[in-house]
Amino acid sequence: MNRIKTDILVIGAGSGGLSVAAGAVQMGAKVVLLEGHKMGGDCLNYGCVPSKALLSAAKRAHAMTTGASQGVATVEPDVDYAAAKAHVHSVIETIAPVDSEERFEGLGVHVIREYGRFISETEVQAGATVIEARRIVIATGSSPLVPPIDGVDDVTCHTNETIFDLRERPEHLLVIGGGPIGMEMAQAHIRLGSKVT
């Protein structure tokens, strides 16, 4: 078992954890960052970035239908849903280096790509490594939940972690939840030609 002593251990490499790790190392702290899933977390991979990229494509489609009041002829857009989703993934790939393991290692952060579990108040085990830290920041974010609704298992159900992988525009989308991503997905899909409830 490898052992590491550090000033700060950050668990989770989403927007919160990355900000803490970068700030702490720039102030001279010795920092270890644990991430067992994707660097950049929800914001880069399933939230802010892909959502805004899809909204951008949807805004362009919507603009084609709304110029009449300003003297611009309107036209029904021909939306290539798969190309819009390719745009989303291209934007993620463009931004990903900013949140990458390589960038944070370059800043002086020791990145370990494992999940962690507490083994004492000051120690976390991550794979074959035990990290002892003076301070531990838990920035693990959240995971989507499919609510236990009768019949939900009988239909195709997507969360913010799967909807950006769709390549065919859904004919009708039922959005459950009125948080930021739910509202953005509703607006984007209406503007890209889906019916949304």
Backbone as JSON, one array per atom type, in Angstrom:
{
  "sequence": "MNRIKTDILVIGAGSGGLSVAAGAVQMGAKVVLLEGHKMGGDCLNYGCVPSKALLSAAKRAHAMTTGASQGVATVEPDVDYAAAKAHVHSVIETIAPVDSEERFEGLGVHVIREYGRFISETEVQAGATVIEARRIVIATGSSPLVPPIDGVDDVTCHTNETIFDLRERPEHLLVIGGGPIGMEMAQAHIRLGSKVT",
  "N": [[0.85, -1.19, 0.0], [0.69, 2.12, -0.97], [1.62, 5.22, 0.56], [0.67, 8.57, 1.09], [1.34, 11.82, 2.24], [-0.33, 14.86, 2.67], [-1.23, 18.36, 2.38], [-3.82, 19.19, 1.62], [-6.55, 17.26, 0.64], [-8.56, 16.75, -2.06], [-11.64, 15.53, -2.9], [-13.12, 14.65, -5.72], [-13.36, 15.88, -8.95], [-14.88, 17.92, -10.18], [-16.37, 21.11, -11.02], [-16.26, 22.48, -8.52], [-14.31, 21.04, -6.97], [-12.05, 21.18, -8.65], [-11.58, 23.93, -8.67], [-10.93, 24.44, -5.98], [-8.62, 22.81, -5.73], [-6.84, 23.96, -7.65], [-6.64, 26.59, -6.66], [-5.6, 26.17, -4.06], [-3.1, 24.9, -4.54], [-1.8, 26.93, -5.87], [-1.43, 28.68, -3.82], [0.56, 27.53, -2.46], [0.08, 25.15, -1.11], [0.35, 21.63, -0.6], [-1.26, 19.42, -2.66], [-3.6, 16.82, -3.2], [-5.69, 15.29, -5.54], [-8.59, 13.46, -5.99], [-10.3, 11.52, -8.37], [-12.67, 9.41, -9.55], [-14.21, 9.11, -11.76], [-15.11, 11.09, -14.43], [-12.92, 13.69, -15.31], [-13.61, 17.1, -14.72], [-16.21, 16.73, -14.12], [-19.77, 17.05, -13.58], [-20.46, 19.56, -14.74], [-18.76, 19.96, -17.03], [-19.19, 17.57, -18.48], [-21.92, 16.69, -18.39], [-23.64, 18.76, -17.86], [-23.5, 22.1, -17.55], [-21.74, 22.8, -19.81], [-22.35, 20.97, -22.11], [-25.09, 21.45, -22.19], [-25.33, 24.24, -22.69], [-24.11, 24.32, -25.17], [-25.9, 22.83, -26.74], [-28.13, 24.46, -26.45], [-27.21, 26.68, -27.85], [-27.19, 25.8, -30.53], [-29.92, 25.34, -30.76], [-30.9, 27.92, -30.42], [-30.07, 29.16, -32.76], [-31.62, 27.77, -34.63], [-34.16, 28.54, -33.79], [-34.06, 31.3, -34.24], [-34.36, 31.46, -36.97], [-37.04, 31.29, -37.33], [-38.27, 33.52, -36.31], [-38.01, 36.16, -37.29], [-39.85, 37.82, -38.59], [-41.2, 40.03, -37.4], [-39.3, 41.94, -37.49], [-38.87, 42.47, -40.07], [-37.58, 40.46, -41.43], [-37.59, 37.68, -43.48], [-39.04, 34.62, -42.52], [-38.14, 31.18, -42.08], [-38.64, 27.69, -42.02], [-36.51, 25.82, -40.06], [-34.12, 23.34, -41.09], [-33.32, 20.94, -39.22], [-30.53, 19.13, -38.27], [-30.31, 16.83, -36.14], [-28.42, 14.96, -35.19], [-26.04, 16.18, -36.03], [-26.15, 18.47, -34.48], [-25.8, 17.34, -31.97], [-23.24, 16.31, -32.36], [-21.88, 18.71, -32.46], [-22.19, 19.48, -29.78], [-20.56, 17.55, -28.48], [-18.13, 18.21, -29.61], [-17.67, 20.74, -28.51], [-17.39, 20.03, -25.81], [-15.02, 18.49, -26.01], [-13.27, 20.52, -26.78], [-13.11, 22.13, -24.5], [-12.33, 20.35, -22.52], [-9.44, 19.98, -22.09], [-8.81, 22.04, -20.28], [-9.77, 21.18, -17.87], [-8.3, 18.91, -17.45], [-6.45, 16.0, -16.34], [-3.74, 16.18, -16.97], [-3.3, 18.97, -17.13], [-3.77, 19.73, -14.46], [-1.87, 18.21, -13.09], [0.33, 19.51, -14.16], [0.06, 21.96, -12.89], [0.89, 21.28, -10.43], [-0.64, 19.69, -8.83], [-1.28, 16.58, -7.36], [-2.75, 14.09, -9.02], [-5.02, 11.5, -8.64], [-6.59, 8.91, -10.17], [-8.97, 7.5, -9.01], [-11.69, 6.23, -7.01], [-12.43, 7.23, -3.67], [-12.33, 6.18, -0.19], [-13.1, 6.79, 3.17], [-10.89, 5.89, 5.75], [-10.13, 6.68, 8.16], [-10.41, 9.63, 10.26], [-8.64, 11.36, 9.07], [-7.62, 10.08, 6.9], [-7.81, 8.67, 3.63], [-8.53, 6.0, 1.52], [-7.58, 5.19, -1.72], [-7.82, 3.13, -4.22], [-4.81, 1.46, -4.37], [-3.58, 3.22, -2.69], [-3.06, 5.16, 0.22], [-4.09, 8.18, 1.46], [-3.08, 10.67, 3.59], [-4.31, 13.52, 5.04], [-4.15, 16.95, 6.08], [-6.34, 18.59, 5.76], [-9.52, 17.88, 4.34], [-11.44, 18.09, 1.47], [-14.64, 17.57, 0.41], [-16.0, 17.21, -2.59], [-17.94, 15.97, -4.24], [-20.19, 16.22, -5.81], [-23.27, 15.34, -7.44], [-25.6, 12.76, -8.44], [-27.78, 11.82, -11.14], [-31.25, 11.03, -10.59], [-33.65, 8.7, -11.33], [-36.97, 8.99, -10.85], [-39.18, 6.92, -8.86], [-41.61, 6.12, -10.65], [-44.71, 4.82, -11.64], [-44.6, 2.76, -14.47], [-42.33, 3.89, -15.59], [-40.25, 2.21, -16.19], [-41.04, 1.08, -18.52], [-40.63, 2.71, -20.66], [-38.34, 4.59, -22.76], [-35.94, 6.15, -20.95], [-34.18, 9.03, -20.11], [-31.4, 10.7, -18.59], [-29.59, 13.63, -17.48], [-27.1, 12.61, -17.88], [-27.26, 10.9, -20.01], [-28.74, 11.95, -22.13], [-27.33, 13.61, -23.86], [-26.04, 11.9, -25.51], [-27.85, 10.97, -27.32], [-28.67, 10.49, -30.74], [-30.74, 10.64, -32.46], [-33.43, 12.77, -32.91], [-35.8, 13.1, -30.37], [-39.24, 12.42, -30.77], [-41.2, 13.22, -28.98], [-40.69, 14.66, -25.88], [-40.73, 14.2, -22.46], [-40.17, 16.09, -19.75], [-39.08, 15.72, -16.54], [-38.8, 17.52, -13.75], [-37.79, 20.72, -12.85], [-35.35, 22.02, -12.76], [-32.26, 23.81, -13.62], [-30.96, 22.32, -15.78], [-33.03, 20.66, -16.68], [-34.9, 22.59, -17.56], [-33.39, 23.84, -19.55], [-32.99, 21.7, -21.33], [-35.63, 21.24, -22.09], [-36.29, 23.67, -23.43], [-34.31, 23.7, -25.48], [-34.93, 21.35, -26.93], [-37.56, 21.83, -27.81], [-37.06, 23.94, -29.57], [-35.49, 22.63, -31.38], [-37.24, 21.02, -32.63], [-38.68, 18.97, -31.32], [-41.62, 17.78, -29.61], [-42.47, 18.92, -26.41], [-43.22, 18.16, -23.1]],
  "CA": [[0.0, 0.0, 0.0], [1.42, 3.4, -1.02], [1.12, 6.23, 1.5], [0.98, 9.95, 0.72], [0.92, 12.85, 3.19], [-0.59, 16.09, 1.92], [-1.94, 19.41, 3.12], [-5.24, 19.17, 1.26], [-7.06, 16.22, -0.25], [-9.83, 17.13, -2.67], [-12.32, 14.37, -3.45], [-14.04, 15.09, -6.77], [-12.74, 16.82, -9.9], [-15.84, 18.76, -10.88], [-16.03, 22.54, -10.96], [-15.88, 22.86, -7.16], [-13.05, 20.41, -6.59], [-10.95, 21.72, -9.46], [-11.31, 25.3, -8.21], [-10.22, 24.34, -4.7], [-7.29, 22.25, -5.97], [-6.01, 24.96, -8.34], [-6.39, 27.71, -5.75], [-4.74, 25.75, -2.95], [-1.73, 24.65, -4.99], [-1.21, 28.23, -6.21], [-1.06, 29.33, -2.56], [1.68, 26.81, -1.88], [-0.3, 23.92, -0.43], [0.54, 20.34, -1.27], [-2.65, 19.02, -2.93], [-3.93, 15.58, -3.89], [-7.04, 15.33, -6.09], [-9.12, 12.14, -6.36], [-11.46, 11.47, -9.27], [-12.88, 8.05, -10.04], [-15.02, 9.11, -12.99], [-14.6, 11.98, -15.48], [-12.41, 15.01, -14.94], [-14.54, 18.14, -15.14], [-17.48, 16.45, -13.46], [-21.08, 17.27, -14.18], [-20.51, 20.78, -15.55], [-18.12, 19.74, -18.33], [-19.63, 16.38, -19.21], [-23.36, 16.41, -18.4], [-24.43, 19.9, -17.4], [-23.31, 23.45, -18.09], [-21.11, 22.89, -21.14], [-23.16, 20.4, -23.19], [-26.4, 22.1, -22.23], [-25.21, 25.54, -23.37], [-23.79, 24.05, -26.58], [-27.14, 22.44, -27.41], [-28.96, 25.67, -26.49], [-26.69, 27.54, -28.91], [-27.72, 25.28, -31.8], [-31.37, 25.56, -30.73], [-31.13, 29.36, -30.59], [-29.92, 29.44, -34.2], [-32.81, 27.24, -35.3], [-35.3, 29.38, -33.39], [-33.92, 32.62, -34.87], [-34.84, 31.37, -38.35], [-38.51, 31.31, -37.34], [-38.8, 34.64, -35.53], [-37.57, 37.46, -37.79], [-40.89, 38.56, -39.32], [-41.52, 41.31, -36.76], [-38.2, 42.88, -37.78], [-38.73, 42.58, -41.51], [-36.76, 39.37, -41.97], [-38.42, 36.53, -43.84], [-38.78, 33.44, -41.7], [-38.07, 29.91, -42.77], [-38.62, 26.56, -41.1], [-35.14, 25.27, -40.11], [-33.9, 21.92, -41.35], [-32.43, 20.61, -38.1], [-29.83, 17.85, -38.27], [-30.15, 16.6, -34.7], [-27.14, 14.27, -34.95], [-24.98, 17.18, -36.18], [-26.22, 19.33, -33.29], [-25.18, 16.58, -30.88], [-21.8, 16.28, -32.65], [-21.41, 20.03, -32.02], [-22.11, 19.41, -28.32], [-19.37, 16.78, -28.1], [-16.97, 18.99, -30.05], [-17.47, 21.79, -27.5], [-16.84, 19.35, -24.63], [-13.62, 18.15, -26.31], [-12.48, 21.76, -26.82], [-12.93, 22.65, -23.15], [-11.8, 19.31, -21.64], [-8.05, 20.15, -21.64], [-8.74, 22.98, -19.15], [-10.08, 20.4, -16.68], [-7.65, 17.62, -17.6], [-5.45, 15.5, -15.39], [-2.43, 16.7, -17.37], [-3.21, 20.38, -16.73], [-3.67, 19.84, -13.0], [-0.53, 17.72, -12.73], [1.23, 20.6, -14.52], [-0.05, 23.0, -11.86], [1.5, 20.78, -9.2], [-1.6, 18.87, -8.09], [-1.11, 15.13, -7.55], [-4.07, 13.57, -9.4], [-5.18, 10.05, -8.56], [-7.86, 8.58, -10.85], [-9.62, 6.44, -8.24], [-12.65, 6.64, -5.99], [-11.84, 7.14, -2.34], [-13.18, 5.86, 0.95], [-12.46, 7.16, 4.43], [-10.5, 4.81, 6.65], [-10.04, 7.36, 9.45], [-10.8, 11.04, 10.11], [-7.65, 12.1, 8.27], [-7.08, 9.2, 5.85], [-8.7, 8.15, 2.6], [-7.91, 5.0, 0.65], [-7.96, 5.29, -3.13], [-7.11, 2.04, -4.85], [-3.7, 0.95, -3.56], [-2.93, 4.36, -2.05], [-3.68, 5.8, 1.38], [-3.72, 9.59, 1.52], [-3.31, 11.32, 4.89], [-4.39, 14.95, 4.74], [-4.5, 17.88, 7.16], [-7.7, 19.04, 5.45], [-10.14, 17.11, 3.26], [-12.58, 18.76, 0.85], [-15.51, 16.63, -0.3], [-16.67, 17.93, -3.69], [-18.32, 14.83, -5.09], [-21.33, 16.52, -6.67], [-24.47, 14.52, -7.3], [-25.93, 11.87, -9.56], [-29.21, 11.92, -11.47], [-32.14, 10.03, -10.03], [-34.9, 8.45, -12.05], [-37.95, 8.8, -9.78], [-39.96, 5.67, -8.94], [-42.94, 6.42, -11.2], [-45.29, 3.65, -12.32], [-44.46, 2.74, -15.92], [-41.08, 4.49, -16.08], [-39.4, 1.15, -16.73], [-41.59, 0.65, -19.81], [-40.32, 3.72, -21.68], [-36.95, 5.02, -22.8], [-35.78, 7.21, -19.96], [-32.84, 9.62, -20.16], [-31.02, 11.68, -17.58], [-28.6, 14.54, -18.05], [-25.9, 11.85, -18.21], [-27.44, 10.1, -21.23], [-29.47, 12.65, -23.2], [-26.41, 14.22, -24.83], [-25.57, 10.85, -26.41], [-28.88, 10.69, -28.33], [-28.36, 10.97, -32.08], [-32.01, 10.86, -33.15], [-34.28, 13.7, -32.18], [-37.02, 12.47, -29.85], [-40.47, 13.03, -31.28], [-41.84, 13.86, -27.83], [-39.85, 14.57, -24.69], [-41.37, 14.57, -21.21], [-39.11, 16.49, -18.82], [-39.48, 15.68, -15.13], [-37.86, 18.33, -12.98], [-37.69, 22.08, -13.37], [-34.06, 22.65, -12.46], [-31.64, 24.45, -14.78], [-30.73, 21.44, -16.93], [-34.34, 20.26, -17.18], [-35.48, 23.71, -18.32], [-32.59, 24.04, -20.76], [-33.28, 20.61, -22.27], [-36.97, 21.48, -22.63], [-36.23, 24.76, -24.41], [-33.5, 23.29, -26.63], [-35.62, 20.35, -27.74], [-38.67, 22.49, -28.51], [-36.5, 24.72, -30.67], [-34.91, 21.71, -32.37], [-38.32, 20.33, -33.32], [-39.4, 17.96, -30.54], [-42.7, 18.21, -28.72], [-41.98, 18.8, -25.04], [-44.18, 18.31, -22.0]],
  "C": [[0.89, 1.24, 0.0], [0.79, 4.36, -0.02], [1.58, 7.61, 1.04], [0.5, 10.85, 1.86], [0.76, 14.14, 2.41], [-1.26, 17.12, 2.82], [-3.43, 19.3, 2.9], [-5.52, 18.01, 0.31], [-8.41, 16.69, -0.75], [-10.42, 15.87, -3.31], [-13.37, 14.87, -4.43], [-13.43, 16.16, -7.64], [-13.78, 17.47, -10.8], [-15.46, 20.21, -10.7], [-15.61, 22.98, -9.57], [-14.52, 22.32, -6.77], [-11.86, 20.95, -7.36], [-10.58, 23.13, -9.02], [-10.52, 25.29, -6.91], [-8.79, 23.85, -4.92], [-6.36, 23.27, -6.62], [-5.66, 26.11, -7.41], [-5.42, 27.35, -4.65], [-3.3, 25.54, -3.39], [-1.04, 25.97, -5.36], [-0.82, 29.01, -4.96], [0.03, 28.57, -1.82], [1.34, 25.54, -1.14], [0.06, 22.71, -1.28], [-0.86, 19.73, -1.41], [-2.7, 17.68, -3.66], [-5.4, 15.69, -4.3], [-7.45, 13.93, -6.5], [-10.29, 12.31, -7.31], [-11.57, 10.08, -9.85], [-13.67, 7.98, -11.33], [-14.39, 10.07, -13.98], [-14.1, 13.29, -14.89], [-13.37, 16.06, -15.49], [-15.93, 17.94, -14.59], [-18.71, 16.73, -14.29], [-21.07, 18.46, -15.14], [-19.93, 20.54, -16.95], [-18.82, 18.65, -19.13], [-21.14, 16.21, -19.36], [-24.23, 17.62, -18.08], [-24.17, 21.16, -18.19], [-22.84, 23.45, -19.55], [-21.97, 22.25, -22.23], [-24.53, 21.06, -23.31], [-26.34, 23.43, -22.98], [-24.88, 25.35, -24.85], [-25.05, 23.66, -27.35], [-28.09, 23.64, -27.5], [-28.51, 26.61, -27.6], [-27.22, 27.11, -30.27], [-29.23, 25.55, -31.88], [-31.71, 27.03, -30.96], [-31.04, 29.75, -32.07], [-31.14, 28.95, -34.98], [-34.01, 28.12, -35.02], [-35.25, 30.74, -34.09], [-34.44, 32.61, -36.31], [-36.36, 31.5, -38.45], [-39.11, 32.58, -36.74], [-38.44, 36.03, -36.06], [-38.63, 38.33, -38.42], [-41.18, 39.92, -38.71], [-40.46, 42.38, -37.02], [-37.93, 42.97, -39.28], [-37.88, 41.52, -42.15], [-37.67, 38.18, -42.25], [-38.04, 35.33, -42.98], [-38.79, 32.19, -42.57], [-38.03, 28.81, -41.71], [-37.23, 25.92, -41.18], [-35.14, 23.78, -40.41], [-32.86, 21.47, -40.33], [-31.85, 19.21, -38.29], [-29.45, 17.58, -36.81], [-28.81, 15.93, -34.38], [-25.97, 15.25, -35.07], [-24.97, 18.14, -35.0], [-25.57, 18.63, -32.11], [-23.67, 16.43, -31.11], [-21.16, 17.6, -32.23], [-21.23, 20.04, -30.5], [-20.83, 18.7, -27.89], [-18.08, 17.48, -28.52], [-16.64, 20.1, -29.03], [-16.88, 21.18, -26.23], [-15.36, 19.04, -24.85], [-12.73, 19.38, -26.34], [-12.16, 22.25, -25.41], [-12.24, 21.64, -22.23], [-10.34, 19.5, -21.22], [-7.89, 21.1, -20.44], [-8.97, 22.24, -17.84], [-9.31, 19.08, -16.62], [-6.68, 17.28, -16.47], [-4.09, 16.1, -15.7], [-2.26, 18.16, -16.94], [-3.01, 20.5, -15.22], [-2.37, 19.27, -12.48], [0.5, 18.81, -13.03], [1.2, 21.76, -13.54], [0.61, 22.58, -10.55], [0.56, 19.97, -8.32], [-1.31, 17.41, -8.39], [-2.51, 14.55, -7.8], [-4.04, 12.05, -9.33], [-6.57, 9.73, -9.12], [-8.48, 7.33, -10.22], [-10.72, 7.06, -7.4], [-11.98, 6.48, -4.64], [-12.86, 6.72, -1.3], [-12.41, 6.19, 2.22], [-12.11, 5.91, 5.21], [-10.21, 5.36, 8.04], [-10.45, 8.82, 9.22], [-9.86, 11.82, 9.19], [-7.09, 11.29, 7.11], [-8.17, 8.7, 4.92], [-7.92, 7.14, 1.78], [-8.48, 5.15, -0.75], [-7.17, 4.22, -3.88], [-6.05, 1.5, -3.9], [-2.96, 2.06, -2.83], [-3.75, 4.85, -0.87], [-3.16, 7.23, 1.43], [-4.08, 10.1, 2.91], [-3.26, 12.82, 4.64], [-4.74, 15.75, 5.99], [-5.94, 18.35, 7.0], [-8.22, 18.22, 4.27], [-11.37, 17.87, 2.78], [-13.37, 17.71, 0.07], [-16.31, 17.43, -1.32], [-17.14, 16.92, -4.72], [-19.54, 15.08, -5.96], [-22.5, 15.6, -6.4], [-24.64, 13.64, -8.53], [-27.41, 12.01, -9.88], [-29.99, 10.77, -10.86], [-33.37, 9.9, -10.92], [-35.94, 8.14, -10.98], [-38.75, 7.51, -9.97], [-41.4, 5.95, -9.35], [-43.45, 5.17, -11.9], [-45.13, 3.79, -13.83], [-43.15, 3.29, -16.44], [-40.14, 3.44, -16.68], [-39.85, 0.67, -18.11], [-41.3, 1.61, -20.95], [-38.82, 4.01, -21.67], [-36.82, 6.24, -21.9], [-34.34, 7.72, -20.02], [-32.64, 10.54, -18.97], [-30.05, 12.64, -18.25], [-27.31, 13.81, -18.41], [-26.04, 11.04, -19.49], [-28.04, 10.87, -22.4], [-28.54, 13.24, -24.25], [-25.81, 13.19, -25.79], [-26.62, 10.46, -27.45], [-28.45, 11.24, -29.68], [-29.61, 11.18, -32.92], [-32.89, 11.75, -32.29], [-35.52, 12.97, -31.66], [-38.25, 13.2, -30.39], [-41.17, 13.82, -30.17], [-40.96, 13.61, -26.61], [-40.66, 15.04, -23.49], [-40.25, 14.87, -20.22], [-39.69, 16.5, -17.41], [-38.42, 16.42, -14.35], [-37.66, 19.68, -13.64], [-36.42, 22.78, -12.98], [-33.45, 23.22, -13.73], [-31.48, 23.53, -15.99], [-32.05, 20.97, -17.52], [-34.98, 21.35, -18.04], [-34.71, 23.94, -19.62], [-32.86, 22.95, -21.79], [-34.66, 20.78, -22.88], [-36.91, 22.54, -23.72], [-35.46, 24.33, -25.66], [-34.27, 22.33, -27.52], [-36.85, 20.91, -28.44], [-38.13, 23.2, -29.74], [-35.86, 23.85, -31.75], [-35.97, 20.81, -33.0], [-39.04, 19.24, -32.57], [-40.61, 18.59, -29.87], [-42.19, 17.99, -27.3], [-43.11, 19.05, -24.06], [-43.39, 18.44, -20.72]]
}
